[in-house]
Coordinates of C-alpha atoms and ligand atoms in Angstrom, one line a residue:
M912 CA 15.6 -10.3 -0.8
L913 CA 16.2 -14.1 -1.9
Y914 CA 18.0 -13.2 -5.1
R915 CA 20.2 -10.3 -3.3
L916 CA 20.7 -12.7 -0.2
R917 CA 21.8 -15.9 -2.3
N918 CA 23.6 -14.6 -4.5
A919 CA 26.1 -13.2 -1.3
D920 CA 26.2 -17.3 -1.0
F921 CA 23.3 -17.2 2.0
T922 CA 21.5 -19.9 2.9
V923 CA 18.0 -18.5 2.7
R924 CA 14.5 -19.9 2.8
V925 CA 11.0 -18.4 2.2
F926 CA 7.9 -18.7 3.8
E927 CA 4.6 -18.0 1.8
A928 CA 1.0 -18.2 3.2
G929 CA -0.7 -18.4 -0.2
D930 CA 0.1 -20.9 -2.7
G931 CA 1.5 -18.9 -4.9
V932 CA 4.2 -15.7 -5.4
G933 CA 2.9 -12.5 -5.5
G934 CA 1.6 -11.1 -1.8
T935 CA -0.7 -8.9 -2.1
W936 CA -1.1 -9.5 -6.3
Y937 CA -1.9 -12.8 -5.9
W938 CA -5.4 -12.0 -2.9
N939 CA -6.5 -9.1 -4.4
R940 CA -8.1 -10.8 -7.3
Y941 CA -11.2 -8.6 -7.3
P942 CA -12.7 -7.8 -10.9
G943 CA -10.9 -4.5 -11.5
A944 CA -7.8 -4.8 -9.3
R945 CA -5.0 -3.0 -10.6
C946 CA -1.5 -0.7 -9.7
D947 CA -1.8 3.4 -8.8
V948 CA 1.7 4.0 -10.1
E949 CA 2.3 2.8 -13.8
S950 CA 3.7 0.0 -14.5
M951 CA 7.1 0.9 -16.2
E952 CA 7.8 2.8 -12.5
Y953 CA 6.1 -0.2 -10.8
S954 CA 8.6 -2.9 -11.7
Y955 CA 12.4 -4.2 -10.2
S956 CA 15.0 -2.3 -11.4
F957 CA 17.7 -4.9 -9.8
S958 CA 18.0 -5.9 -13.2
E959 CA 18.9 -5.1 -16.4
E960 CA 18.2 -8.0 -18.4
L961 CA 14.9 -8.1 -16.8
Q962 CA 14.0 -4.6 -17.3
Q963 CA 14.2 -4.7 -21.2
E964 CA 12.4 -8.3 -22.2
W965 CA 9.5 -7.5 -19.8
E966 CA 6.4 -6.3 -22.0
W967 CA 3.5 -3.8 -20.3
T968 CA 0.6 -3.7 -21.9
E969 CA -1.4 -0.5 -20.2
R970 CA -0.3 2.0 -18.0
Y971 CA -2.0 0.9 -15.3
A972 CA -0.7 -3.2 -14.7
T973 CA -3.4 -5.7 -14.1
Q974 CA -3.6 -7.3 -11.1
P975 CA -3.3 -11.2 -13.1
E976 CA -0.4 -8.8 -15.5
I977 CA 1.5 -8.1 -12.0
L978 CA 0.6 -11.0 -10.7
R979 CA 2.0 -12.1 -14.3
Y980 CA 4.9 -10.3 -13.8
L981 CA 5.8 -11.7 -10.3
N982 CA 5.5 -16.0 -11.0
H983 CA 7.7 -14.8 -14.6
V984 CA 10.6 -13.1 -12.2
A985 CA 10.3 -16.4 -10.1
D986 CA 11.2 -18.6 -12.7
R987 CA 13.1 -16.1 -14.8
F988 CA 15.7 -16.2 -11.3
D989 CA 15.0 -19.7 -10.7
L990 CA 13.4 -19.0 -7.3
R991 CA 11.3 -21.7 -6.7
P992 CA 13.1 -24.3 -4.8
D993 CA 13.5 -21.4 -1.6
I994 CA 9.7 -20.4 -1.4
Q995 CA 7.9 -22.9 1.0
L996 CA 4.4 -21.4 -0.4
Q997 CA 1.1 -22.9 2.3
T998 CA 3.5 -22.1 5.2
P999 CA 2.4 -19.6 6.9
V1000 CA 5.3 -18.8 9.9
V1001 CA 2.6 -18.6 13.8
C1002 CA 5.9 -17.7 15.8
A1003 CA 9.6 -16.5 16.2
D1004 CA 11.4 -16.9 19.5
Y1005 CA 15.1 -15.4 19.6
D1006 CA 17.4 -16.7 21.6
E1007 CA 20.3 -14.7 23.2
G1008 CA 23.6 -17.7 23.5
S1009 CA 23.7 -18.2 20.1
A1010 CA 22.2 -15.6 18.7
L1011 CA 19.7 -17.6 16.5
W1012 CA 16.0 -17.0 15.7
T1013 CA 13.8 -19.7 16.0
V1014 CA 10.6 -19.4 13.7
G1015 CA 7.5 -21.4 14.3
L1016 CA 5.1 -22.9 11.1
G1017 CA 2.1 -22.7 10.8
D1018 CA 2.0 -27.3 10.5
G1019 CA 4.5 -27.6 14.1
S1020 CA 7.2 -27.8 12.7
T1021 CA 10.2 -25.1 13.5
V1022 CA 13.8 -23.6 12.0
T1023 CA 16.2 -21.7 12.8
A1024 CA 18.6 -19.1 11.3
R1025 CA 20.6 -16.0 12.4
F1026 CA 18.6 -13.5 10.1
V1027 CA 15.4 -12.8 10.3
I1028 CA 12.9 -10.7 7.5
M1029 CA 9.5 -9.6 7.3
A1030 CA 9.2 -9.4 3.7
T1031 CA 5.0 -9.6 4.8
G1032 CA 4.0 -6.3 3.7
C1033 CA 2.2 -3.1 4.5
L1034 CA -1.9 -3.7 3.2
S1035 CA -1.9 -7.7 4.0
Q1036 CA -3.9 -8.3 6.9
A1037 CA -7.6 -7.6 5.6
R1038 CA -10.4 -6.5 7.9
V1039 CA -14.1 -7.6 7.8
P1040 CA -15.4 -5.1 10.4
S1041 CA -17.5 -7.1 13.2
F1042 CA -20.7 -6.1 12.9
P1043 CA -23.8 -7.6 15.2
G1044 CA -25.8 -9.6 13.3
L1045 CA -22.5 -10.7 10.9
E1046 CA -22.6 -14.7 11.5
A1047 CA -26.0 -14.8 10.5
Y1048 CA -26.5 -13.6 7.6
R1049 CA -27.1 -15.8 4.8
G1050 CA -25.9 -14.6 1.4
R1051 CA -22.1 -15.1 0.2
T1052 CA -19.9 -12.6 1.9
Y1053 CA -16.2 -12.2 -0.1
H1054 CA -13.5 -9.0 0.8
T1055 CA -11.4 -8.2 -2.0
G1056 CA -8.3 -8.8 -0.2
D1057 CA -9.1 -12.5 -0.1
W1058 CA -11.2 -12.8 -3.7
P1059 CA -11.6 -16.4 -4.5
A1060 CA -8.8 -17.6 -7.3
D1061 CA -11.7 -18.6 -9.1
G1062 CA -13.8 -15.3 -9.4
V1063 CA -17.5 -14.7 -7.9
D1064 CA -20.0 -14.7 -10.9
V1065 CA -22.4 -11.9 -9.2
S1066 CA -25.2 -11.6 -12.3
G1067 CA -28.6 -11.4 -11.5
L1068 CA -27.6 -10.4 -7.6
R1069 CA -28.4 -7.6 -5.4
V1070 CA -25.1 -7.0 -4.3
G1071 CA -24.1 -4.6 -1.5
I1072 CA -19.9 -2.8 -1.3
I1073 CA -19.5 -1.7 2.3
G1074 CA -16.9 0.3 1.6
T1075 CA -14.8 3.1 -1.2
G1076 CA -11.5 3.3 -0.6
S1077 CA -9.1 2.4 -3.8
S1078 CA -10.4 -1.5 -4.0
G1079 CA -13.8 0.2 -3.8
V1080 CA -14.3 2.1 -6.1
Q1081 CA -12.0 -0.2 -8.7
V1082 CA -14.5 -2.2 -7.8
I1083 CA -18.3 -1.2 -7.4
P1084 CA -17.9 -0.2 -11.7
L1085 CA -17.5 -3.6 -12.5
V1086 CA -20.4 -5.3 -10.3
A1087 CA -22.5 -2.5 -11.8
Q1088 CA -22.3 -4.1 -15.3
E1089 CA -23.2 -7.7 -13.9
A1090 CA -25.3 -6.9 -10.8
A1091 CA -29.0 -6.4 -10.9
A1092 CA -28.3 -3.9 -8.6
T1093 CA -26.0 -2.9 -6.3
V1094 CA -26.2 -0.5 -2.9
V1095 CA -22.7 0.8 -2.4
F1096 CA -22.5 1.9 1.2
Q1097 CA -20.5 5.0 1.9
R1098 CA -18.5 5.9 4.9
T1099 CA -16.3 8.5 3.7
P1100 CA -16.5 9.9 0.8
N1101 CA -13.1 9.8 -1.0
F1102 CA -11.7 12.0 -4.1
T1103 CA -11.2 9.4 -6.9
M1104 CA -9.1 11.0 -10.0
P1105 CA -10.1 9.0 -13.3
A1106 CA -6.8 6.9 -14.3
R1107 CA -7.0 7.3 -17.3
N1108 CA -6.2 3.9 -18.6
A1109 CA -5.0 3.4 -21.8
P1110 CA -3.4 0.4 -24.1
L1111 CA 0.9 1.4 -23.8
T1112 CA 1.8 2.5 -27.1
V1113 CA 5.3 0.6 -28.8
E1114 CA 7.1 4.2 -29.2
K1115 CA 5.7 4.8 -25.6
I1116 CA 8.0 1.3 -23.9
A1117 CA 11.4 2.5 -26.7
A1118 CA 11.5 5.5 -25.4
I1119 CA 11.2 4.6 -22.0
K1120 CA 13.2 1.3 -22.5
A1121 CA 15.7 3.4 -24.1
D1122 CA 16.6 5.8 -21.2
Y1123 CA 15.5 2.9 -18.3
A1124 CA 18.5 3.5 -16.1
K1125 CA 18.3 7.3 -16.0
L1126 CA 14.6 7.0 -15.2
R1127 CA 15.4 4.6 -12.5
E1128 CA 18.1 6.7 -10.7
Q1129 CA 15.9 10.1 -11.0
A1130 CA 12.5 8.0 -9.4
R1131 CA 15.2 6.7 -6.6
W1132 CA 15.9 10.1 -5.3
S1133 CA 12.7 11.7 -6.3
G1134 CA 9.8 12.5 -3.8
N1135 CA 7.4 9.8 -3.6
G1136 CA 9.6 7.6 -6.0
T1137 CA 7.7 8.0 -9.2
L1138 CA 8.7 10.4 -12.1
R1139 CA 5.8 12.4 -11.4
V1140 CA 6.3 16.3 -12.7
N1141 CA 6.4 18.4 -9.0
Y1142 CA 6.4 22.0 -10.1
D1143 CA 8.1 23.4 -7.2
E1144 CA 5.8 27.3 -6.8
P1145 CA 2.6 27.3 -4.2
A1146 CA -0.2 27.8 -4.7
A1147 CA -1.7 30.2 -1.8
T1148 CA 0.5 32.9 -4.2
A1149 CA -0.1 31.6 -8.0
P1150 CA -3.1 33.4 -9.9
P1151 CA -6.3 31.8 -10.3
E1152 CA -5.7 30.5 -13.9
L1153 CA -2.8 29.0 -13.8
I1154 CA -4.5 27.3 -11.0
Q1155 CA -7.3 26.3 -12.6
Q1156 CA -4.9 25.6 -15.9
R1157 CA -2.4 23.1 -14.0
Y1158 CA -5.8 21.3 -12.1
E1159 CA -7.5 21.3 -15.6
A1160 CA -4.0 18.9 -17.1
G1161 CA -3.9 17.1 -14.0
W1162 CA -7.3 15.7 -14.8
A1163 CA -7.1 15.3 -18.5
F1164 CA -4.0 13.7 -17.8
G1165 CA -5.6 11.0 -15.0
G1166 CA -3.5 9.2 -12.0
N1167 CA -2.4 11.7 -8.8
D1168 CA 0.0 13.1 -10.3
I1169 CA -2.6 17.1 -9.8
V1170 CA -0.8 16.7 -6.6
G1171 CA 2.3 18.0 -7.8
S1172 CA 0.5 20.6 -9.9
F1173 CA 2.1 22.7 -6.5
N1174 CA 4.6 22.5 -4.3
D1175 CA 2.2 23.5 -0.7
L1176 CA -0.7 21.0 -1.1
T1177 CA 0.1 18.6 1.3
T1178 CA 1.0 22.2 4.0
E1179 CA -1.2 24.5 3.2
Q1180 CA -4.9 24.4 4.1
M1181 CA -6.1 27.0 1.9
S1182 CA -3.9 25.7 -1.3
N1183 CA -5.4 22.1 -0.9
D1184 CA -8.8 23.8 -0.7
T1185 CA -7.7 24.9 -4.3
L1186 CA -7.8 21.2 -5.0
A1187 CA -10.2 20.4 -3.4
G1188 CA -13.3 22.8 -4.5
F1189 CA -11.9 21.5 -8.3
L1190 CA -12.8 18.4 -8.2
R1191 CA -15.0 18.3 -6.3
G1192 CA -16.8 20.7 -9.4
K1193 CA -15.7 18.0 -11.6
I1194 CA -17.7 15.5 -9.6
R1195 CA -20.6 17.7 -10.0
Q1196 CA -20.7 17.8 -13.0
I1197 CA -20.7 14.1 -14.3
V1198 CA -22.8 12.7 -11.1
R1199 CA -27.0 13.5 -12.1
D1200 CA -29.1 12.7 -8.9
S1201 CA -28.0 15.8 -6.7
Q1202 CA -28.3 14.1 -3.2
T1203 CA -25.8 11.1 -4.3
S1204 CA -24.0 13.7 -5.5
Q1205 CA -23.6 15.7 -2.2
T1206 CA -23.0 12.2 -0.5
L1207 CA -20.2 12.0 -2.9
T1208 CA -19.0 15.7 -2.2
A1209 CA -19.5 15.7 1.6
Q1210 CA -14.8 14.9 2.2
D1211 CA -14.4 16.5 5.3
Y1212 CA -10.4 15.9 4.8
P1213 CA -7.8 17.5 2.6
V1214 CA -6.7 15.9 -0.5
G1215 CA -4.8 13.2 -0.3
A1216 CA -4.4 13.3 3.1
K1217 CA -6.7 9.8 2.9
R1218 CA -5.0 8.4 -0.1
M1219 CA -6.1 9.4 -3.2
C1220 CA -7.7 6.7 -5.6
L1221 CA -8.2 5.9 -9.0
G1222 CA -11.1 5.0 -10.8
T1223 CA -12.9 4.1 -14.3
D1224 CA -16.5 5.6 -14.8
Y1225 CA -16.3 5.4 -10.6
Y1226 CA -18.3 8.7 -10.7
E1227 CA -20.5 7.8 -14.2
T1228 CA -21.2 4.0 -12.3
F1229 CA -23.7 7.0 -10.0
N1230 CA -25.9 7.9 -12.3
R1231 CA -26.9 3.7 -13.0
E1232 CA -30.0 3.1 -12.3
N1233 CA -28.9 -0.2 -10.5
V1234 CA -26.8 1.6 -8.2
R1235 CA -27.6 3.3 -5.1
L1236 CA -25.4 5.4 -2.6
V1237 CA -26.3 5.2 1.4
D1238 CA -24.8 7.7 3.0
L1239 CA -23.8 6.1 6.5
R1240 CA -23.1 9.5 8.3
G1241 CA -26.8 9.4 7.5
E1242 CA -28.4 5.9 8.7
P1243 CA -25.1 4.0 10.8
I1244 CA -25.6 0.0 9.9
K1245 CA -27.1 -0.9 13.3
D1246 CA -26.2 -5.0 12.1
F1247 CA -26.5 -7.4 9.3
T1248 CA -30.2 -9.6 9.5
P1249 CA -30.2 -12.6 7.7
Q1250 CA -31.1 -11.6 4.3
G1251 CA -29.2 -8.1 4.6
I1252 CA -27.8 -5.1 5.5
R1253 CA -29.5 -2.4 8.4
T1254 CA -29.2 0.9 8.7
S1255 CA -30.6 3.5 11.3
A1256 CA -33.2 4.4 8.2
A1257 CA -33.3 1.4 6.0
E1258 CA -33.6 -2.8 5.8
Y1259 CA -31.2 -3.6 2.0
P1260 CA -31.8 -7.2 1.2
L1261 CA -28.4 -8.9 -0.4
E1262 CA -27.5 -11.6 -2.1
A1263 CA -23.9 -11.2 -1.8
V1264 CA -21.9 -8.3 0.9
I1265 CA -18.3 -7.6 -0.7
F1266 CA -16.2 -6.2 1.4
A1267 CA -13.7 -3.4 0.8
T1268 CA -12.8 -2.0 4.6
G1269 CA -8.9 -1.8 3.6
F1270 CA -6.6 -4.0 5.7
D1271 CA -5.3 -3.4 10.1
A1272 CA -2.2 -1.6 7.6
M1273 CA 1.7 -1.6 8.2
T1274 CA 2.3 -3.1 11.6
G1275 CA -0.6 -6.1 11.5
A1276 CA 0.9 -9.0 8.6
I1277 CA 4.0 -8.0 11.4
L1278 CA 2.4 -8.7 14.4
R1279 CA 0.3 -11.0 13.5
V1280 CA 4.1 -13.7 14.3
D1281 CA 4.2 -13.7 17.7
I1282 CA 7.5 -12.5 17.9
H1283 CA 10.3 -12.9 21.2
G1284 CA 13.1 -10.7 21.4
R1285 CA 15.6 -10.3 24.1
G1286 CA 14.9 -11.3 26.7
G1287 CA 11.8 -12.7 26.1
R1288 CA 10.1 -9.6 25.3
S1289 CA 7.4 -8.7 22.5
L1290 CA 6.8 -7.4 20.1
R1291 CA 3.6 -6.7 20.3
D1292 CA 3.6 -5.7 23.6
D1293 CA 6.4 -3.3 22.6
W1294 CA 4.0 -1.4 20.2
A1295 CA 1.0 -1.7 21.8
G1296 CA 1.6 2.6 21.8
G1297 CA 2.4 2.2 18.6
P1298 CA 5.1 0.9 16.2
H1299 CA 8.9 1.8 17.3
T1300 CA 11.7 1.5 14.7
Y1301 CA 15.2 2.8 13.8
L1302 CA 14.7 4.0 9.9
G1303 CA 11.3 1.1 9.7
L1304 CA 13.6 -1.0 9.0
A1305 CA 14.0 -2.7 12.7
S1306 CA 13.5 -1.9 15.8
A1307 CA 15.2 -2.6 19.8
G1308 CA 15.3 -5.7 21.4
F1309 CA 15.0 -7.8 18.7
P1310 CA 18.5 -8.7 17.1
N1311 CA 19.0 -9.4 13.5
L1312 CA 15.6 -8.7 13.4
F1313 CA 14.8 -6.6 9.9
F1314 CA 11.1 -5.3 7.6
I1315 CA 11.2 -4.6 4.5
T1316 CA 9.1 -1.5 4.1
G1317 CA 8.4 -1.5 8.0
P1318 CA 6.7 1.9 9.7
G1319 CA 8.5 4.7 10.0
S1320 CA 10.2 4.2 6.6
P1321 CA 8.7 5.5 3.4
S1322 CA 6.8 2.4 2.3
V1323 CA 3.4 2.9 1.6
L1324 CA 3.8 6.5 0.5
S1325 CA 5.9 5.8 -2.0
N1326 CA 6.9 3.7 -5.1
V1327 CA 7.2 0.8 -3.2
V1328 CA 9.1 -0.9 -5.7
V1329 CA 12.1 1.4 -5.0
S1330 CA 10.7 2.0 -1.5
I1331 CA 11.6 -2.5 -1.4
E1332 CA 14.5 -2.9 -3.3
Q1333 CA 16.2 0.1 -1.4
H1334 CA 15.7 -2.3 1.7
V1335 CA 16.2 -5.0 0.4
E1336 CA 19.9 -3.5 -0.6
W1337 CA 20.0 -2.3 2.2
I1338 CA 19.7 -5.0 4.0
G1339 CA 21.1 -7.6 2.4
E1340 CA 24.7 -5.0 2.9
H1341 CA 23.9 -5.0 5.9
I1342 CA 24.0 -8.1 6.5
E1343 CA 27.3 -8.5 4.3
Y1344 CA 28.8 -6.4 7.2
L1345 CA 28.9 -8.3 9.7
R1346 CA 29.4 -11.2 7.6
K1347 CA 32.8 -10.0 7.1
R1348 CA 33.7 -9.1 11.0
D1349 CA 32.0 -12.1 12.2
L1350 CA 29.8 -10.0 13.8
A1351 CA 26.8 -12.5 15.6
S1352 CA 23.8 -10.0 16.0
T1353 CA 22.5 -6.2 15.0
E1354 CA 20.1 -4.1 16.5
P1355 CA 18.9 -0.2 16.6
E1356 CA 20.1 1.7 20.0
V1357 CA 16.8 2.7 22.1
E1358 CA 18.4 6.5 21.3
A1359 CA 18.7 6.5 17.5
Q1360 CA 15.1 4.3 17.4
E1361 CA 13.6 7.3 19.6
Q1362 CA 14.7 9.8 18.1
W1363 CA 13.9 8.2 14.7
V1364 CA 10.6 7.9 15.9
A1365 CA 10.0 11.3 17.4
H1366 CA 11.4 12.6 13.3
V1367 CA 8.6 10.7 11.7
N1368 CA 6.0 12.4 14.3
D1369 CA 7.4 16.1 13.2
T1370 CA 7.7 15.5 9.8
A1371 CA 4.0 14.0 9.9
A1372 CA 2.4 17.4 12.0
R1373 CA 4.7 19.4 9.1
T1374 CA 1.7 18.8 7.0
L1375 CA -2.3 18.2 6.9
M1376 CA -1.8 14.2 6.6
M1377 CA -3.0 13.9 10.2
K1378 CA -5.8 16.9 9.8
A1379 CA -7.9 12.9 8.4
A1380 CA -9.4 9.2 10.5
S1381 CA -7.0 7.5 7.3
W1382 CA -5.2 4.1 7.7
Y1383 CA -2.3 6.5 7.3
L1384 CA -2.9 6.8 11.5
G1385 CA -4.2 3.3 11.7
A1386 CA -7.6 5.3 12.2
N1387 CA -9.1 2.6 10.5
V1388 CA -8.8 -0.1 13.1
P1389 CA -10.9 0.3 16.3
G1390 CA -8.7 0.1 19.1
K1391 CA -5.4 0.7 17.3
P1392 CA -3.2 3.5 18.8
R1393 CA -2.8 6.6 15.8
V1394 CA -0.1 6.7 15.3
F1395 CA 1.4 8.3 11.1
M1396 CA 3.0 5.1 10.3
P1397 CA 4.9 5.9 7.2
Y1398 CA 7.2 8.2 6.7
L1399 CA 6.8 11.5 5.3
G1400 CA 10.3 13.5 4.3
G1401 CA 11.0 11.9 0.3
V1402 CA 11.8 8.8 -0.7
G1403 CA 15.2 10.6 -2.2
N1404 CA 16.0 12.2 1.3
Y1405 CA 15.8 8.7 3.4
R1406 CA 17.8 7.3 1.2
R1407 CA 20.5 8.9 1.4
I1408 CA 19.2 8.9 5.2
C1409 CA 20.2 5.3 5.7
D1410 CA 23.5 5.9 3.0
E1411 CA 24.5 8.2 5.6
V1412 CA 23.8 5.6 8.3
T1413 CA 25.8 2.9 6.3
A1414 CA 28.4 5.0 5.8
A1415 CA 28.7 5.9 9.2
D1416 CA 29.6 2.5 10.0
Y1417 CA 26.0 1.6 10.7
R1418 CA 25.3 4.7 13.4
G1419 CA 22.8 4.1 15.8
F1420 CA 22.7 0.2 14.8
A1421 CA 24.9 -2.1 18.0
T1422 CA 26.6 -4.8 17.0
G1423 CA 27.8 -7.4 18.9
Ligands
LIG2606 P1 -9.3 1.4 2.4 O1 -8.0 2.1 1.3 O2 -8.3 1.1 4.1 O3 -10.8 1.2 2.4 C1 -11.4 1.2 3.0 C2 -12.7 1.1 3.5 O4 -13.7 0.8 3.6 C3 -12.7 2.8 3.5 O5 -13.4 4.0 2.7 C4 -13.6 2.4 5.2 O6 -14.6 3.9 5.2 C5 -14.5 1.8 4.9 N1 -14.9 1.3 6.3 C6 -14.1 0.6 6.2 N2 -14.6 -0.8 7.5 C7 -15.6 0.1 8.1 C8 -17.5 0.2 9.0 N3 -16.6 -0.5 9.8 N4 -17.7 0.2 7.9 C9 -18.3 0.8 7.1 N5 -16.8 1.1 6.1 C10 -15.7 0.5 6.5 O7 -8.7 -0.1 1.6 P2 -8.6 -0.5 0.5 O8 -8.5 -1.8 0.1 O9 -9.4 0.0 -0.2 O10 -7.2 0.1 -0.2 C11 -6.2 -0.1 1.0 C12 -5.1 0.4 0.1 O11 -4.5 -0.8 -0.8 C13 -5.0 1.7 -0.8 O12 -4.1 2.7 -0.7 C14 -3.9 1.2 -2.1 O13 -2.8 1.3 -1.4 C15 -3.8 -0.7 -2.0 P3 -13.3 5.3 5.8 O14 -12.7 5.6 5.0 O15 -12.4 4.0 6.7 O16 -14.5 6.0 6.9

């Protein structure tokens, strides 16, 4: 966004809480942290030189490699002079008279700006649940989303890990290799696909680079922003042999392409059950202890309704002597004691506890900033019952405020780099449009916004996504309203809608 606006001759300043660039890839430094979208696709397309120069080394890039990439981008385009690090933004107030925002920074100073763009990320507000007794616990504690920069040595320790989402699935096998004992506290079993990560071959890199522009365009108009193969036929009427063959091929290929095996897996429960059954069968084949296997296969929601995880030796790790799985459904955590964790059935002495407990997703980082718009109205109050946006880009009553991959856009249900670039382009063009016409402000019309919110909800309601207590729905944060936040209509379809809004002179936006 900085690069886009600077190229259009705007004065831009970026404020960043961390002491380096990278966002998610700056904070999530836990062992095993890796992207679940393939590296050649999970990268910027805005510069042909950049995409030709940069050499990804693995099918799925590790956190250190992605962080190196983002630092390279910052240097290559000379972005650092306009990025102010170690500067959290605490509040933003809109003044109707001047049509300017006053942004309050962590050090008490303020800046004014015509436009404020929240590039705050969907998964950047790490969350430690409030367990009784936690403050009295004497061991060490870590959160995967706020990992110490100089690493953590767990060798020889008894380590507890709470949470088995994407982060837990990645960190557990590596901790188990170092720690004396690893106790995994699982509330909801996930579905984990083998990543089948491997070094990228010179031939594969060359083939993609030779065709990069075309492949990027294909991803932009796809369902989820990747080059995944999606078969356009339902599992409901497919012969069992074909179903088995596709799933076996998907399992062997690795990654989450398996959900593209049939076109009704996200909408038809019985079709989804065929995939769930297949995956449970694989887990049972891997995990030797029958109780552990049962706990790992007790999913009570459709595949994909909680984010599918990619792992390397995840299920195999539960065959290790030094790993124990605790089923929190059978024995919930009562509290922390000074020595460890106490469940309703036992006390587990632990020298360190890793919280892989996720984030206040989608809205957490936006609402952490105390934002006041027209007439002093508060965004926190306006969104108390769930986020209200038009296209996930802006909210009525908050002129000249934009969200990159905000709630109500495909965001986390897409290759987020594709979605980020689309929003950056759209916002950049809209701001240029206003400047050209000498317009001081823009904001969604309430009617257009509410129609969009209804459309986002209707689209989700037609799928199986509402059948899980997921962070997509805010269900992981006690008291958070249950509203399905990402837009499920597909990346290409969403792009077309945004382009139509632009072509229709920003239909649904009131400018003045
Ligand atoms: P997730 O996917 O939100 O996973 C968090 C995990 O922590 C999940 O297994 C939760 O169980 C568990 N959790 C959360 N609160 C508790 C409490 N109070 N007690 C026990 N267990 C708890 O976060 P991740 O960091 O793994 O991944 C987030 C995204 O980052 C991921 O989807 C990728 O997009 C990248 P639950 O399922 O809620 O029962």
